[in-house]
mmCIF file of C-alpha atoms in Angstrom:
data_model
loop_
_atom_site.group_PDB
_atom_site.id
_atom_site.type_symbol
_atom_site.label_atom_id
_atom_site.label_comp_id
_atom_site.label_asym_id
_atom_site.label_seq_id
_atom_site.Cartn_x
_atom_site.Cartn_y
_atom_site.Cartn_z
ATOM 1 C CA MET A 1 0.000 0.000 0.000
ATOM 2 C CA SER A 2 1.309 3.451 -0.836
ATOM 3 C CA GLU A 3 1.616 6.001 1.920
ATOM 4 C CA ILE A 4 -0.738 8.944 2.000
ATOM 5 C CA TYR A 5 0.377 12.542 2.383
ATOM 6 C CA ILE A 6 -0.336 13.956 5.843
ATOM 7 C CA ASP A 7 -0.055 17.656 6.646
ATOM 8 C CA PRO A 8 2.281 17.620 9.668
ATOM 9 C CA HIS A 9 0.408 20.445 11.439
ATOM 10 C CA LEU A 10 -2.230 19.804 14.086
ATOM 11 C CA TYR A 11 -4.990 22.410 13.955
ATOM 12 C CA THR A 12 -7.476 23.417 16.659
ATOM 13 C CA THR A 13 -9.552 25.650 14.407
ATOM 14 C CA ARG A 14 -11.747 25.215 11.370
ATOM 15 C CA PRO A 15 -10.104 25.234 7.962
ATOM 16 C CA GLU A 16 -10.673 28.007 5.457
ATOM 17 C CA PRO A 17 -13.752 27.114 3.393
ATOM 18 C CA ASN A 18 -11.882 27.343 0.072
ATOM 19 C CA GLY A 19 -12.091 23.934 -1.561
ATOM 20 C CA ARG A 20 -13.927 22.400 1.422
ATOM 21 C CA LEU A 21 -17.326 20.780 1.042
ATOM 22 C CA PRO A 22 -20.305 22.394 2.804
ATOM 23 C CA LYS A 23 -20.966 19.163 4.720
ATOM 24 C CA GLU A 24 -17.473 19.343 6.237
ATOM 25 C CA MET A 25 -17.878 23.003 7.170
ATOM 26 C CA ALA A 26 -21.242 22.162 8.782
ATOM 27 C CA VAL A 27 -19.374 19.797 11.138
ATOM 28 C CA TYR A 28 -17.126 22.633 12.338
ATOM 29 C CA ASP A 29 -20.186 24.889 12.739
ATOM 30 C CA LEU A 30 -21.844 22.279 14.964
ATOM 31 C CA LEU A 31 -18.730 21.612 17.042
ATOM 32 C CA GLU A 32 -18.268 25.346 17.625
ATOM 33 C CA GLN A 33 -21.951 25.797 18.488
ATOM 34 C CA LEU A 34 -21.686 22.987 21.075
ATOM 35 C CA GLN A 35 -18.323 24.312 22.315
ATOM 36 C CA ILE A 36 -16.600 21.012 21.589
ATOM 37 C CA PRO A 37 -12.853 21.465 21.108
ATOM 38 C CA TYR A 38 -11.053 19.279 18.602
ATOM 39 C CA ILE A 39 -7.710 18.664 16.999
ATOM 40 C CA ARG A 40 -7.787 18.436 13.208
ATOM 41 C CA LEU A 41 -5.322 16.742 10.915
ATOM 42 C CA ASP A 42 -5.548 17.160 7.136
ATOM 43 C CA HIS A 43 -4.373 14.418 4.782
ATOM 44 C CA GLU A 44 -4.968 12.754 1.454
ATOM 45 C CA VAL A 45 -7.980 10.475 1.049
ATOM 46 C CA THR A 46 -7.997 7.582 3.511
ATOM 47 C CA PRO A 47 -10.096 4.940 1.759
ATOM 48 C CA SER A 48 -9.832 2.346 4.534
ATOM 49 C CA ILE A 49 -9.072 1.864 8.219
ATOM 50 C CA GLU A 50 -5.647 0.521 7.245
ATOM 51 C CA ALA A 51 -4.800 3.821 5.555
ATOM 52 C CA CYS A 52 -5.481 5.633 8.843
ATOM 53 C CA HIS A 53 -2.599 4.145 10.869
ATOM 54 C CA ASP A 54 -0.210 7.074 10.264
ATOM 55 C CA VAL A 55 -3.040 9.520 10.954
ATOM 56 C CA ASP A 56 -3.722 7.677 14.228
ATOM 57 C CA ALA A 57 -0.092 7.955 15.258
ATOM 58 C CA GLN A 58 0.047 11.688 14.550
ATOM 59 C CA LEU A 59 -3.180 12.362 16.494
ATOM 60 C CA GLY A 60 -2.216 9.983 19.301
ATOM 61 C CA ILE A 61 -5.437 7.985 18.983
ATOM 62 C CA GLU A 62 -6.953 4.967 17.328
ATOM 63 C CA ILE A 63 -9.425 5.941 14.622
ATOM 64 C CA CYS A 64 -12.691 4.089 15.141
ATOM 65 C CA LYS A 65 -13.863 1.566 12.619
ATOM 66 C CA ASN A 66 -17.254 2.874 11.487
ATOM 67 C CA LEU A 67 -19.513 0.433 9.679
ATOM 68 C CA PHE A 68 -22.805 1.366 8.051
ATOM 69 C CA LEU A 69 -25.043 -1.690 8.279
ATOM 70 C CA CYS A 70 -28.616 -2.721 7.567
ATOM 71 C CA ASN A 71 -30.883 -5.659 8.287
ATOM 72 C CA SER A 72 -31.879 -8.119 5.576
ATOM 73 C CA GLY A 73 -35.071 -6.164 4.823
ATOM 74 C CA LYS A 74 -33.068 -2.955 4.304
ATOM 75 C CA ASN A 75 -35.489 -1.132 6.561
ATOM 76 C CA LYS A 76 -33.331 -0.778 9.698
ATOM 77 C CA PHE A 77 -29.954 0.919 9.534
ATOM 78 C CA TYR A 78 -27.076 1.003 12.005
ATOM 79 C CA LEU A 79 -23.848 2.922 12.402
ATOM 80 C CA LEU A 80 -21.450 0.696 14.327
ATOM 81 C CA MET A 81 -18.403 2.234 16.023
ATOM 82 C CA MET A 82 -15.748 -0.183 17.172
ATOM 83 C CA PRO A 83 -11.986 -0.210 17.712
ATOM 84 C CA GLY A 84 -10.133 -0.412 14.423
ATOM 85 C CA THR A 85 -8.219 -3.450 15.657
ATOM 86 C CA LYS A 86 -11.298 -5.576 16.387
ATOM 87 C CA GLN A 87 -12.750 -7.973 13.854
ATOM 88 C CA PHE A 88 -16.417 -7.583 13.035
ATOM 89 C CA LYS A 89 -18.589 -10.689 13.226
ATOM 90 C CA THR A 90 -22.233 -10.096 12.385
ATOM 91 C CA LYS A 91 -23.519 -12.884 14.633
ATOM 92 C CA ASP A 92 -21.960 -11.194 17.691
ATOM 93 C CA LEU A 93 -23.875 -8.014 16.960
ATOM 94 C CA THR A 94 -27.232 -9.300 15.675
ATOM 95 C CA LYS A 95 -27.984 -11.075 18.962
ATOM 96 C CA GLN A 96 -27.205 -7.991 21.038
ATOM 97 C CA ILE A 97 -29.384 -5.602 19.051
ATOM 98 C CA ASN A 98 -32.164 -8.114 18.247
ATOM 99 C CA SER A 99 -31.803 -7.708 14.510
ATOM 100 C CA SER A 100 -32.167 -10.025 11.590
ATOM 101 C CA ARG A 101 -29.009 -10.787 9.652
ATOM 102 C CA LEU A 102 -26.873 -7.700 9.119
ATOM 103 C CA SER A 103 -24.891 -6.720 6.070
ATOM 104 C CA PHE A 104 -23.178 -3.611 4.768
ATOM 105 C CA ALA A 105 -25.811 -1.111 3.699
ATOM 106 C CA PRO A 106 -25.830 0.087 0.089
ATOM 107 C CA PRO A 107 -24.015 3.424 -0.385
ATOM 108 C CA GLU A 108 -27.172 5.206 -1.536
ATOM 109 C CA PHE A 109 -28.640 4.859 1.995
ATOM 110 C CA MET A 110 -25.423 6.215 3.523
ATOM 111 C CA GLU A 111 -25.707 9.283 1.317
ATOM 112 C CA LYS A 112 -29.462 9.622 1.847
ATOM 113 C CA PHE A 113 -29.428 9.407 5.661
ATOM 114 C CA LEU A 114 -25.943 10.633 6.646
ATOM 115 C CA ASN A 115 -24.826 12.727 3.630
ATOM 116 C CA ILE A 116 -21.548 10.833 3.503
ATOM 117 C CA THR A 117 -19.895 8.526 1.012
ATOM 118 C CA PRO A 118 -18.046 5.222 1.501
ATOM 119 C CA GLY A 119 -14.702 5.746 3.198
ATOM 120 C CA SER A 120 -16.025 8.768 5.107
ATOM 121 C CA VAL A 121 -18.396 7.016 7.511
ATOM 122 C CA SER A 122 -18.375 8.880 10.810
ATOM 123 C CA ILE A 123 -20.433 9.456 13.929
ATOM 124 C CA LEU A 124 -20.545 13.091 12.804
ATOM 125 C CA GLY A 125 -22.715 12.054 9.844
ATOM 126 C CA LEU A 126 -25.528 11.481 12.334
ATOM 127 C CA MET A 127 -25.972 15.269 12.469
ATOM 128 C CA ASN A 128 -27.591 14.864 9.033
ATOM 129 C CA ASP A 129 -29.965 12.095 10.167
ATOM 130 C CA ARG A 130 -32.705 14.407 11.370
ATOM 131 C CA GLU A 131 -35.424 11.774 10.922
ATOM 132 C CA HIS A 132 -33.513 9.207 13.014
ATOM 133 C CA GLN A 133 -33.290 6.501 10.378
ATOM 134 C CA VAL A 134 -29.932 5.255 11.696
ATOM 135 C CA GLN A 135 -29.363 3.654 15.103
ATOM 136 C CA LEU A 136 -25.951 4.317 16.611
ATOM 137 C CA VAL A 137 -24.276 1.207 18.066
ATOM 138 C CA ILE A 138 -21.018 1.606 19.997
ATOM 139 C CA ASP A 139 -18.682 -1.113 21.212
ATOM 140 C CA GLU A 140 -18.125 -0.583 24.938
ATOM 141 C CA ASP A 141 -14.349 -0.401 24.404
ATOM 142 C CA ILE A 142 -14.869 2.878 22.519
ATOM 143 C CA VAL A 143 -16.572 4.614 25.448
ATOM 144 C CA LYS A 144 -13.689 3.594 27.725
ATOM 145 C CA GLN A 145 -11.215 5.571 25.582
ATOM 146 C CA GLU A 146 -10.436 9.187 26.456
ATOM 147 C CA TYR A 147 -10.626 10.267 22.813
ATOM 148 C CA ILE A 148 -12.521 9.319 19.684
ATOM 149 C CA GLY A 149 -11.026 9.763 16.246
ATOM 150 C CA CYS A 150 -13.338 10.335 13.306
ATOM 151 C CA HIS A 151 -13.724 12.077 9.970
ATOM 152 C CA PRO A 152 -15.679 15.358 9.615
ATOM 153 C CA CYS A 153 -17.983 13.729 7.004
ATOM 154 C CA ILE A 154 -15.113 13.642 4.500
ATOM 155 C CA ASN A 155 -12.044 11.407 4.522
ATOM 156 C CA THR A 156 -9.434 14.091 3.825
ATOM 157 C CA SER A 157 -9.345 15.248 7.453
ATOM 158 C CA SER A 158 -9.495 13.499 10.801
ATOM 159 C CA LEU A 159 -10.575 14.864 14.157
ATOM 160 C CA LYS A 160 -9.629 14.010 17.718
ATOM 161 C CA LEU A 161 -12.572 14.587 20.060
ATOM 162 C CA LYS A 162 -12.977 13.889 23.766
ATOM 163 C CA THR A 163 -15.218 10.849 24.160
ATOM 164 C CA SER A 164 -17.065 12.608 26.995
ATOM 165 C CA ASP A 165 -17.876 15.543 24.667
ATOM 166 C CA VAL A 166 -19.249 13.156 22.043
ATOM 167 C CA LEU A 167 -21.400 11.274 24.562
ATOM 168 C CA GLU A 168 -22.507 14.216 26.732
ATOM 169 C CA LYS A 169 -22.756 17.102 24.248
ATOM 170 C CA LEU A 170 -22.843 15.929 20.624
ATOM 171 C CA LEU A 171 -25.200 12.957 20.812
ATOM 172 C CA PRO A 172 -27.835 14.721 22.966
ATOM 173 C CA ALA A 173 -27.712 17.758 20.653
ATOM 174 C CA ILE A 174 -28.332 15.643 17.538
ATOM 175 C CA GLU A 175 -30.803 13.441 19.437
ATOM 176 C CA HIS A 176 -29.098 10.082 18.891
ATOM 177 C CA LYS A 177 -28.924 7.677 21.802
ATOM 178 C CA PRO A 178 -26.410 4.865 21.339
ATOM 179 C CA ILE A 179 -26.844 1.191 22.062
ATOM 180 C CA LEU A 180 -23.723 -0.131 23.821
ATOM 181 C CA VAL A 181 -22.568 -3.615 22.821
ATOM 182 C CA HIS A 182 -19.661 -5.935 23.549
ATOM 183 C CA LEU A 183 -17.928 -7.301 20.455
#
């Protein structure tokens, strides 16, 4: 795998809007409105969790693995956050959330509900799910970490957020209550 370019600077402010997508800028608007501090790192596209390892090291975190899933009827959708080092086994999750067989949801639902594209899946996409079509599911190991790493709805930047800010400020503000699971 080829290495991605990473801007060596860590930023604590929003980027200039030039060349940035409105959905990314909306993330910074929300974080500022909720008074949630963050550290931002800009980089080339990170198409997979494996491509995030150097980003993780620079931010001093482990980027979460974010999976956008649906049941077999494609009428229930889930955003699963789990440590990037854990393997995902559907049977471990389906029992805990009382769902029929889970699979990766088609990208059109990701765009429709979260306004994000494959490779950019993030808890911050839930700010766009105003009709609550997506259930947030978090592995308990994530909530034990001091920080959460995620993309601001685009995979050319990564953010380091305090887990307590995500759980106590962000999720209540966007009205998404997580289901905690053990994977």
